[in-house]
Short mmCIF file of C-alpha atoms in Angstrom, two decimals:
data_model
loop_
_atom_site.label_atom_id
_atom_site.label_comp_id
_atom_site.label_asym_id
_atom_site.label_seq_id
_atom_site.Cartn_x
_atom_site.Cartn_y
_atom_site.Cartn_z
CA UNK A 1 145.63 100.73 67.06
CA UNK A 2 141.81 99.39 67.46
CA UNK A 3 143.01 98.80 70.89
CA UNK A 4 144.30 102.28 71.50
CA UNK A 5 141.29 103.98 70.45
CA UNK A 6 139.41 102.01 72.53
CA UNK A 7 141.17 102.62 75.58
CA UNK A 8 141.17 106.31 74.72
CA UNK A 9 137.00 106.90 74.81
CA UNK A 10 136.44 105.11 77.63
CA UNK A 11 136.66 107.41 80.27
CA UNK A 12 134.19 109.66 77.95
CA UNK A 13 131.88 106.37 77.68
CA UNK A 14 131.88 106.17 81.53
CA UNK A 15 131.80 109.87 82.51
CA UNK A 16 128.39 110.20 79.97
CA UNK A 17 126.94 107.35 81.15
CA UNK A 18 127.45 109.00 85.02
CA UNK A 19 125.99 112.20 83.86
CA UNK A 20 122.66 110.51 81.92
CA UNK A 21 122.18 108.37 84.90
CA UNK A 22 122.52 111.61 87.51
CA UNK A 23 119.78 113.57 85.04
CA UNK A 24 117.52 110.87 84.73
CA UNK A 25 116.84 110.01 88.79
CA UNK A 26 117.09 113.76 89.19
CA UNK A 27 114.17 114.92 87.32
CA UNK A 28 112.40 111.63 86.40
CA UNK A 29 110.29 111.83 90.23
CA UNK A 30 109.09 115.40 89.62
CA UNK A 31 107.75 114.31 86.22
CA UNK A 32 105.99 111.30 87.76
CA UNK A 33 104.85 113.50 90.35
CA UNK A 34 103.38 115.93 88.27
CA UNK A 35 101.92 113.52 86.28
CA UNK A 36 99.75 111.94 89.03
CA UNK A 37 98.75 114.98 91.04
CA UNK A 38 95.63 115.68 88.46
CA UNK A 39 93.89 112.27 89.67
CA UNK A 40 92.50 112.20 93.37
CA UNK A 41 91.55 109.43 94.97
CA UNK A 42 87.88 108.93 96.68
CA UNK A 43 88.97 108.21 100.06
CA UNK A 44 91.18 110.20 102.71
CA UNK A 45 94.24 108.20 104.18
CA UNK A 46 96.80 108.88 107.03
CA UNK A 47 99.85 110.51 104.93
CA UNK A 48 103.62 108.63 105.67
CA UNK A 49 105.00 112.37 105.01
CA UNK A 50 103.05 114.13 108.03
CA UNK A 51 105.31 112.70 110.72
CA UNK A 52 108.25 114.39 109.46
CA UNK A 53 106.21 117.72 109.52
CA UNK A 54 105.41 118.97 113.30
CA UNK A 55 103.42 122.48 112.76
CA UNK A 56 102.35 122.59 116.43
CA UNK A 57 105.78 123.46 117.80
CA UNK A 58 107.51 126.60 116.80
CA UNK A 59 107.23 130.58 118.08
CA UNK A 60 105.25 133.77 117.27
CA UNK A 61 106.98 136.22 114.79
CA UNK A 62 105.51 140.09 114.29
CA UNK A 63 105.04 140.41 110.58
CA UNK A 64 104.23 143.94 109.55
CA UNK A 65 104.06 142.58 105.67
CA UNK A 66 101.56 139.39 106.56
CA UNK A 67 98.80 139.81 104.34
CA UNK A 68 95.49 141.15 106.02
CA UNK A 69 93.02 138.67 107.30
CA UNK A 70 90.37 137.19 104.40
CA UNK A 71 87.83 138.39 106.10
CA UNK A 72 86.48 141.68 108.12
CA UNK A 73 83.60 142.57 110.66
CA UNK A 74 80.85 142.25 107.59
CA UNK A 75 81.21 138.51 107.63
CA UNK A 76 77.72 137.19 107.76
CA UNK A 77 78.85 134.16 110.31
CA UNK A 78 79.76 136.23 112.95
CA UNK A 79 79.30 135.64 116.37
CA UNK A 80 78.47 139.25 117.60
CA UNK A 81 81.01 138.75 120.90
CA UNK A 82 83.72 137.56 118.92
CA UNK A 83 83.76 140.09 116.24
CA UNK A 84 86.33 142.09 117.71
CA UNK A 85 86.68 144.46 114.39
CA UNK A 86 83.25 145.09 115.22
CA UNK A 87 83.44 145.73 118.93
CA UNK A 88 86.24 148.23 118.44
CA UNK A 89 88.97 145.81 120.45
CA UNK A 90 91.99 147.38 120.82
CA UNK A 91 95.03 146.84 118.40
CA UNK A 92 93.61 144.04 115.93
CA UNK A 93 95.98 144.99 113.22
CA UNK A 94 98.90 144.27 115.75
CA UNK A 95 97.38 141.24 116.82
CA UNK A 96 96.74 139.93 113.10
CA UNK A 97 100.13 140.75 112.79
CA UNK A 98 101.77 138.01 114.37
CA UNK A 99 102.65 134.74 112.01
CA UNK A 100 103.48 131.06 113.77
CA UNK A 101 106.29 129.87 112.61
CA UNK A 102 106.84 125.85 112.77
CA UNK A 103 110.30 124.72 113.73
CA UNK A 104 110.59 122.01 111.19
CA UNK A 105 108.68 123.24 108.22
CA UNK A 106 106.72 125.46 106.23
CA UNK A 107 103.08 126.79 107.67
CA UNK A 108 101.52 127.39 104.01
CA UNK A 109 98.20 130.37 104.17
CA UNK A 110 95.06 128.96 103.36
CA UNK A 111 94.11 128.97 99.77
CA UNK A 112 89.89 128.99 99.89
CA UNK A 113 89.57 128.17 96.29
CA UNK A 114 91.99 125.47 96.20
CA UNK A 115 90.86 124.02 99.03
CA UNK A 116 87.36 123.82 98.15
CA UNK A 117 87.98 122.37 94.89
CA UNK A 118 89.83 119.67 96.74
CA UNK A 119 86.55 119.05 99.09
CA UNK A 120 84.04 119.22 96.52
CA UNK A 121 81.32 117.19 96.89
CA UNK A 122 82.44 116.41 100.65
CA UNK A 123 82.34 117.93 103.76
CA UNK A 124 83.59 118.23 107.57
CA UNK A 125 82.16 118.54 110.92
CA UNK A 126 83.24 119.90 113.82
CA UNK A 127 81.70 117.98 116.96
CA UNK A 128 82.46 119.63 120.73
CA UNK A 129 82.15 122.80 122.69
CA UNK A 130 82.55 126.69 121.86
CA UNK A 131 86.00 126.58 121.20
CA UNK A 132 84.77 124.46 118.05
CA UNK A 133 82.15 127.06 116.99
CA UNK A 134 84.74 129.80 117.26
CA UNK A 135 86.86 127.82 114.78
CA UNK A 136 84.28 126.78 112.66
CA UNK A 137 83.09 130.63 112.45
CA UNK A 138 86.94 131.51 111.06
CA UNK A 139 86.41 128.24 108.91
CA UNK A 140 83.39 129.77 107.53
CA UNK A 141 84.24 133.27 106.93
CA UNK A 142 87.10 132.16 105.23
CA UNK A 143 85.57 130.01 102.42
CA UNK A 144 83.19 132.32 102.05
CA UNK A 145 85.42 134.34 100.00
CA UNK A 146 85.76 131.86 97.75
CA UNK A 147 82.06 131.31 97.00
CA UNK A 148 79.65 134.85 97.70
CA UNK A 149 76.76 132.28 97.22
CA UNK A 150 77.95 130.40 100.93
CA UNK A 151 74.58 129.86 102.81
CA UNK A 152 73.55 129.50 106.44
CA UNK A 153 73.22 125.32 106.98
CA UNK A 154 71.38 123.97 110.36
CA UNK A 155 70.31 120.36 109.34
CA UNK A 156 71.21 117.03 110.77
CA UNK A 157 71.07 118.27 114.16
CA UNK A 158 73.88 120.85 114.17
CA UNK A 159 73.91 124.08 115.86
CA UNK A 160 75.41 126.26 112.71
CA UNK A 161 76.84 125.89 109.36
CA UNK A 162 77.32 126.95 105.89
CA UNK A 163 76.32 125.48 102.65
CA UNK A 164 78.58 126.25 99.37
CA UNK A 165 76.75 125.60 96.48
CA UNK A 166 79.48 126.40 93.66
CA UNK A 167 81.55 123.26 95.39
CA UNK A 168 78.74 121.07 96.95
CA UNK A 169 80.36 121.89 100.49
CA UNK A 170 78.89 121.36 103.68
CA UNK A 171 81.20 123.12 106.47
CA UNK A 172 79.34 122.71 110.24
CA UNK A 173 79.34 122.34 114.08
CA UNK A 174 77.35 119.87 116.20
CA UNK A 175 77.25 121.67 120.36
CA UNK A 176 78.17 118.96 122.17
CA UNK A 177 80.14 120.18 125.17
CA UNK A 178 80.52 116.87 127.12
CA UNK A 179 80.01 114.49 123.51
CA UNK A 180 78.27 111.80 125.66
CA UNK A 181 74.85 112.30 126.82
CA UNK A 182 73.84 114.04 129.89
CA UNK A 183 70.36 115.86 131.16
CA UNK A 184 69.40 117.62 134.20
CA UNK A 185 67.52 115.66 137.03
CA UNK A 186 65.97 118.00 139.53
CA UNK A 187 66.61 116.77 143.40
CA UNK A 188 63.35 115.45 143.84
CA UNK A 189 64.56 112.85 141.59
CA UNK A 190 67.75 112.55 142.93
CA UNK A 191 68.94 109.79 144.76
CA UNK A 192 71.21 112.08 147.50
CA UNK A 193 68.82 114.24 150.37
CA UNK A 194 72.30 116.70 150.77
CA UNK A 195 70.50 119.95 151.73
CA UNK A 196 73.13 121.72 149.48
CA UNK A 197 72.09 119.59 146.41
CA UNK A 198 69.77 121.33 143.75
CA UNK A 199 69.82 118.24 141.52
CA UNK A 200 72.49 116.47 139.68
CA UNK A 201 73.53 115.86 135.59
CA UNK A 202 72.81 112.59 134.45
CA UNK A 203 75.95 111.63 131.80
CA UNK A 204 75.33 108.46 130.19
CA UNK A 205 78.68 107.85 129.13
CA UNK A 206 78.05 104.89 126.67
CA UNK A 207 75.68 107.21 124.98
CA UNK A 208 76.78 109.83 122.47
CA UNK A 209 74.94 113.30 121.77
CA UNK A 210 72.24 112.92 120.44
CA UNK A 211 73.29 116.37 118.65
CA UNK A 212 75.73 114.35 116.40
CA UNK A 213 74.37 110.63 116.97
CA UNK A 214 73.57 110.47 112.92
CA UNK A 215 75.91 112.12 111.39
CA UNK A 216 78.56 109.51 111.22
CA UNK A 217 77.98 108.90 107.02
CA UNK A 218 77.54 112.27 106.45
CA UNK A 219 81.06 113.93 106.88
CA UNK A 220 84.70 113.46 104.63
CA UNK A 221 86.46 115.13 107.83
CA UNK A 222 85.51 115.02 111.62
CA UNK A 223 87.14 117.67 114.02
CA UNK A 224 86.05 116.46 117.87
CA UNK A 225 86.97 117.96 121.47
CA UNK A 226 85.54 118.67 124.89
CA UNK A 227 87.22 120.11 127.84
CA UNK A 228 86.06 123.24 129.14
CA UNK A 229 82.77 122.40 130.48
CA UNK A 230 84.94 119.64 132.16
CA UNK A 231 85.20 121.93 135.61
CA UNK A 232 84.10 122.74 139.04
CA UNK A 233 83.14 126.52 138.17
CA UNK A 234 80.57 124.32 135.48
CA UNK A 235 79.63 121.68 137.37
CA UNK A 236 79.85 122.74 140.67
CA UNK A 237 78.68 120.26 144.50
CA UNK A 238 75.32 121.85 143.79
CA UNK A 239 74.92 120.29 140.41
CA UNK A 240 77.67 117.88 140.11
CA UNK A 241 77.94 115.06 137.15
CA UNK A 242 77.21 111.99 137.85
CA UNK A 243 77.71 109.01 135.53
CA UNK A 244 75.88 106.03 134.67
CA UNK A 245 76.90 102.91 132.15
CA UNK A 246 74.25 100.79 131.26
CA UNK A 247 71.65 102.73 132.94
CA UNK A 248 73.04 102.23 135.69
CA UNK A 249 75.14 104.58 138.12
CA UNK A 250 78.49 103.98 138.40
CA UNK A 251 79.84 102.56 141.90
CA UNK A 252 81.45 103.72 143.16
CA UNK A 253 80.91 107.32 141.99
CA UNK A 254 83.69 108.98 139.56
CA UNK A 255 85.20 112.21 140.23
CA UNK A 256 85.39 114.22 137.41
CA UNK A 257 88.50 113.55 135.98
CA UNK A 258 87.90 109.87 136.41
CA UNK A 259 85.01 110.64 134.70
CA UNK A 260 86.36 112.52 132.03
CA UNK A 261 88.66 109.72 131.15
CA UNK A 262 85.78 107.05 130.89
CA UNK A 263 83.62 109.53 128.62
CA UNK A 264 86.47 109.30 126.17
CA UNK A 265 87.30 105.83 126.56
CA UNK A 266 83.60 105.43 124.96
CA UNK A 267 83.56 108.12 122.85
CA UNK A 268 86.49 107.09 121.12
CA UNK A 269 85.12 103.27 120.70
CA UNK A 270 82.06 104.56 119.25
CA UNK A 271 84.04 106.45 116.83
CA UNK A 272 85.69 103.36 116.16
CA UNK A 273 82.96 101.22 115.66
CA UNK A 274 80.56 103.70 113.89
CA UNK A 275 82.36 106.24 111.86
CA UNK A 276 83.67 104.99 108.12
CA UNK A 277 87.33 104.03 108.20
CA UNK A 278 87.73 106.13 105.07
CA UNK A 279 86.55 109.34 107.02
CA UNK A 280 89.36 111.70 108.32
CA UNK A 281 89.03 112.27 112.14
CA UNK A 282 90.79 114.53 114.25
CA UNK A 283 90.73 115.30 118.00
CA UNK A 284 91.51 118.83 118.99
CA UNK A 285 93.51 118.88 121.96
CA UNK A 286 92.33 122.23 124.78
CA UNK A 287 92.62 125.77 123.92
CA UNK A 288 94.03 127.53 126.38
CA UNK A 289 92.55 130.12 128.74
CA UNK A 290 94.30 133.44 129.48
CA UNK A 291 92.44 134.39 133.18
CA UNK A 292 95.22 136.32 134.84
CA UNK A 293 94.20 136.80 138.80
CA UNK A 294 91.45 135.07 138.86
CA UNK A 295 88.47 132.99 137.15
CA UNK A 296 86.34 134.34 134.60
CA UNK A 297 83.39 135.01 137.49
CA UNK A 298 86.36 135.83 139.62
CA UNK A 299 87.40 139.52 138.01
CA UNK A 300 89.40 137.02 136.18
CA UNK A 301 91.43 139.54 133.02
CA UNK A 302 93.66 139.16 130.17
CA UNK A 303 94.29 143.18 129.07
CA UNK A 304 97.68 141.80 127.36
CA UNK A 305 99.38 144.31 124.13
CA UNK A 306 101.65 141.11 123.11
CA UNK A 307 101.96 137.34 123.24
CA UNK A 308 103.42 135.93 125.79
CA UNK A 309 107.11 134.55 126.18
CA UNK A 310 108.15 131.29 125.77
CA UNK A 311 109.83 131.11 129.59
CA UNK A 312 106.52 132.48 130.52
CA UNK A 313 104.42 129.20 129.54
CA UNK A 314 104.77 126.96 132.33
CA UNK A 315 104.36 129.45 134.83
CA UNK A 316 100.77 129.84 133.37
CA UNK A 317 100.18 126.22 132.08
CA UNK A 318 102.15 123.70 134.18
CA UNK A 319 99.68 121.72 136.50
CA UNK A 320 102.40 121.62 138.98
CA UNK A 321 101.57 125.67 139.74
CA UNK A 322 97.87 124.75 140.26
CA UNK A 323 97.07 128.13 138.34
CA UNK A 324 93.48 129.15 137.16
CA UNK A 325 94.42 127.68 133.50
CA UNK A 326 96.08 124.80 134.51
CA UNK A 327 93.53 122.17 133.03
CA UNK A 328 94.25 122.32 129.45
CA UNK A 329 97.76 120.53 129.92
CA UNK A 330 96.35 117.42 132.57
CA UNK A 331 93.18 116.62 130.00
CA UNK A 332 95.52 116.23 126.68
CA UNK A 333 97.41 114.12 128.81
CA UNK A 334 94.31 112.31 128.89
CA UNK A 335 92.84 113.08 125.29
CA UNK A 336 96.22 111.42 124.16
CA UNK A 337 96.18 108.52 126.04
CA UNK A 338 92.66 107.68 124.97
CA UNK A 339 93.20 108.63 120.87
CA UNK A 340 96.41 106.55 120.66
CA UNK A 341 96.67 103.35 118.81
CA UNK A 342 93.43 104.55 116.90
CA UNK A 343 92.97 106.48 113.29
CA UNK A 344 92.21 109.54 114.95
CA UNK A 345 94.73 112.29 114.42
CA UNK A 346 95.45 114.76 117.38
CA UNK A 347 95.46 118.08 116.57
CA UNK A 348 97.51 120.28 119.03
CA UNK A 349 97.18 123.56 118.93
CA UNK A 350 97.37 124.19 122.36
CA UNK A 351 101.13 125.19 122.99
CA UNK A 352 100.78 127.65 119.57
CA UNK A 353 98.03 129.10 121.41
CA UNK A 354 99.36 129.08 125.16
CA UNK A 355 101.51 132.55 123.96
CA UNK A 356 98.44 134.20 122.62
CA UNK A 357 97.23 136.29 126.11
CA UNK A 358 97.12 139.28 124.10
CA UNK A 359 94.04 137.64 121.62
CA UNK A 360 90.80 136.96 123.40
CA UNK A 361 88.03 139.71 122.99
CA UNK A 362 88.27 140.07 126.97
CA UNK A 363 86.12 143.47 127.62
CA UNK A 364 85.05 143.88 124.12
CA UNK A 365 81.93 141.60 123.97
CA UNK A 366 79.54 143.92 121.80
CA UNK A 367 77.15 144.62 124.69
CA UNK A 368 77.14 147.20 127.10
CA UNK A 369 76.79 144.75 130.39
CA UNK A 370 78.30 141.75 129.44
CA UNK A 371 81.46 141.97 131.13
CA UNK A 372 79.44 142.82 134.57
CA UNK A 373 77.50 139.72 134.07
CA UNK A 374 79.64 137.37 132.39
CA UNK A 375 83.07 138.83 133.15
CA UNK A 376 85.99 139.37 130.68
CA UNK A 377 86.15 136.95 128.24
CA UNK A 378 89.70 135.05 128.14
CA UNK A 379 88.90 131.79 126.65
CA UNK A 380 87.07 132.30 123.38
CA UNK A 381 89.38 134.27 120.42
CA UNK A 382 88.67 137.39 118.51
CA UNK A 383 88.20 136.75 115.03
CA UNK A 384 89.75 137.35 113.07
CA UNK A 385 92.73 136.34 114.88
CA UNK A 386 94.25 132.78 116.30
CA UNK A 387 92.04 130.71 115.02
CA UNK A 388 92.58 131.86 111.45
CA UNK A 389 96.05 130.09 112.14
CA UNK A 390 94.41 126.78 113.45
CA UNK A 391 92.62 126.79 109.80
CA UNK A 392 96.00 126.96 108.30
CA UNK A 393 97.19 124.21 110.32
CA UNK A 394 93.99 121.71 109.93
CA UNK A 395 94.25 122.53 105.64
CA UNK A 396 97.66 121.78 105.65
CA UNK A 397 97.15 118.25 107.82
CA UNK A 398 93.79 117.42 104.84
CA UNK A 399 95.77 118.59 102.00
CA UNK A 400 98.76 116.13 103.30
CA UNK A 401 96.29 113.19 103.84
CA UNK A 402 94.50 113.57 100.84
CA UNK A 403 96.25 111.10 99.06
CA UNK A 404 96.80 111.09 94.93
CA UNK A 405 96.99 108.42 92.87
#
């Protein structure tokens, strides 16, 4: 009989036992989870979970119910020629309409308060050209709503900031468009008698800018790039670069590119060498330029209603077309080669912001003559607008690197 019985519950024994063990490595991970999230750690590391998350490739989706930009044309960091609310441009709401979607995952909005709580007592840099004062400026206007008492920052040689004093947060950008060092030499100092020569740019390219030289223990989070003063219609054979290592010219002379590459090659050593390992650095790969039928001194124009398609891309982008925007793709190529093996994070938001012809400010610059002098402008972004969606992205990447313990 004792036997009987026996055999009789054991199938219950087992099936229980199946059904405790399913519950408990079910839920017994969220609880740990949960329980660890409310103790940060000091330092920022690379996160394991990132490389299954790729927010730089997906597509451009018209969202009539995306909520409305954080911020308007009252924003006190405003740059007058990219406050396109401002300036009256042409069919903002339609253009802060349109949400990137990643392929692979979720793109999460911004939270300012959350985020700041998270950077408290930190802050992050942004080291480069334009392109990284016109996202800083979204950066900026964005917080702000999170802390009315945000104020105006300009120390440690950078070119404009913000201060916010209810988190201890220092958000700023350091102008320096080639990151090495490089100064005008008239040509009666130059070492070339060409007739057509007005003088040459010296660019020391073992020596950083001396606009962000010291700031290496200062910043949690470094955002670098150059690229767009890295052109003929900058530097043209009347003012060329030319480089020097060791105070000494290089021989024989470096084209541009060639040049280009061998800035970074340094820049990224000293970044190596000088910047904390615990600080969080990301490159920026090139923001593309929308000059349809010419350059931007050129009647160069970008009067676009919509994004453009995804077919449309190379056509516009690919090297191969020699096209008037075709550098952005050929220097990540080189940005890529010279970040990898390093800590330094690329951050690409160029192919999100290859379809975006429709976003630049283009003739609505806030002055009555500035397109006759400067022509349209096709290469910054109106704000609010794209870069709003870079902020998004670069959150996202902290939040996931900020690791708890």
């Amino acid at each position: 009989m004792p036997t009987n019985l026996y055999s009789s519950i054991l199938p219950s024994i087992i099936f229980l036992s199946l059904v405790f063990l399913f519950i408990y490595s079910t839920f017994l991970p969220l609880y740990t989870n949960n329980g660890s999230s409310s103790l940060p750690t000091e330092k920022f590391l690379p996160s394991s979970s990132s490389s299954t998350c790729d927010l730089f490739y997906g597509h451009w989706v018209l969202n009539s119910t995306k909520p409305k930009p954080f911020y308007d044309e009252t924003c006190p960091f405003h740059r007058n020629a990219w406050n396109c609310l401002k300036n009256k441009r042409d069919n903002m709401g339609i253009i802060n309409s349109w949400e990137w979607v990643p392929r692979d995952c979720n793109l999460e909005r911004i939270d300012p308060w959350r985020f700041l709580g998270l950077m408290r007592n930190r802050n992050i840099g942004f080291v480069g050209d334009s392109l990284s004062e016109n996202f800083l400026v979204s950066f900026l206007c964005i917080l702000r709503v999170a802390d009315g008492g945000a104020k105006k920052w300009k120390r440690k040689g950078a070119w404009r900031g913000a201060y916010f004093p209810k988190y201890n947060v220092t958000v700023a950008y350091h102008r320096a468009v080639l990151l090495a060092n490089y100064k005008w030499k008239p040509k009666h100092s130059a070492v070339s008698a060409q007739d057509e020569l007005k003088g040459v740019y010296r660019v020391d390219v073992d020596i950083v800018a001396d606009e962000w030289s010291s700031i290496a223990g200062f910043y949690d989070v470094l955002v670098f790039n150059t690229g767009h003063w890295w052109g003929y219609d900058k530097f043209p054979k009347e003012t060329p670069l030319v480089f020097y290592q060791h105070g000494r010219p290089i021989n024989p002379p470096l084209g541009l590119l060639d040049g280009f590459q061998v800035v970074l090659e340094n820049i990224v050593h000293h970044i190596q060498k000088e910047v904390p390992k615990n600080t969080l650095k990301f490159w920026r790969l090139q923001s593309p330029r929308h000059f349809y039928g010419g350059e931007w001194n050129q009647n160069g124009s970008c009067l676009f209603d919509r994004p453009l398609e995804e077919n449309q891309l190379d056509l516009w982008f690919d090297p191969s077309n020699n096209g008037v925007n075709k550098e952005a793709r050929t220097l990540n190529h080189l940005i890529r080669k010279a970040v990898q093996g390093t800590d330094i994070q690329v951050l690409d938001l160029t192919h999100l912001s290859e379809f975006r012809a429709d976003a630049h400010p283009a003739i609505w610059l806030g002055e009555k003559d500035a397109v006759s002098i400067w022509g349209q402008d096709c290469m910054h972004w109106c704000l609010p607008g794209v870069p709003d969606t870079w902020v998004d992205i670069l959150v996202q990447l902290i939040h996931s690197s900020f690791k708890t313990g």
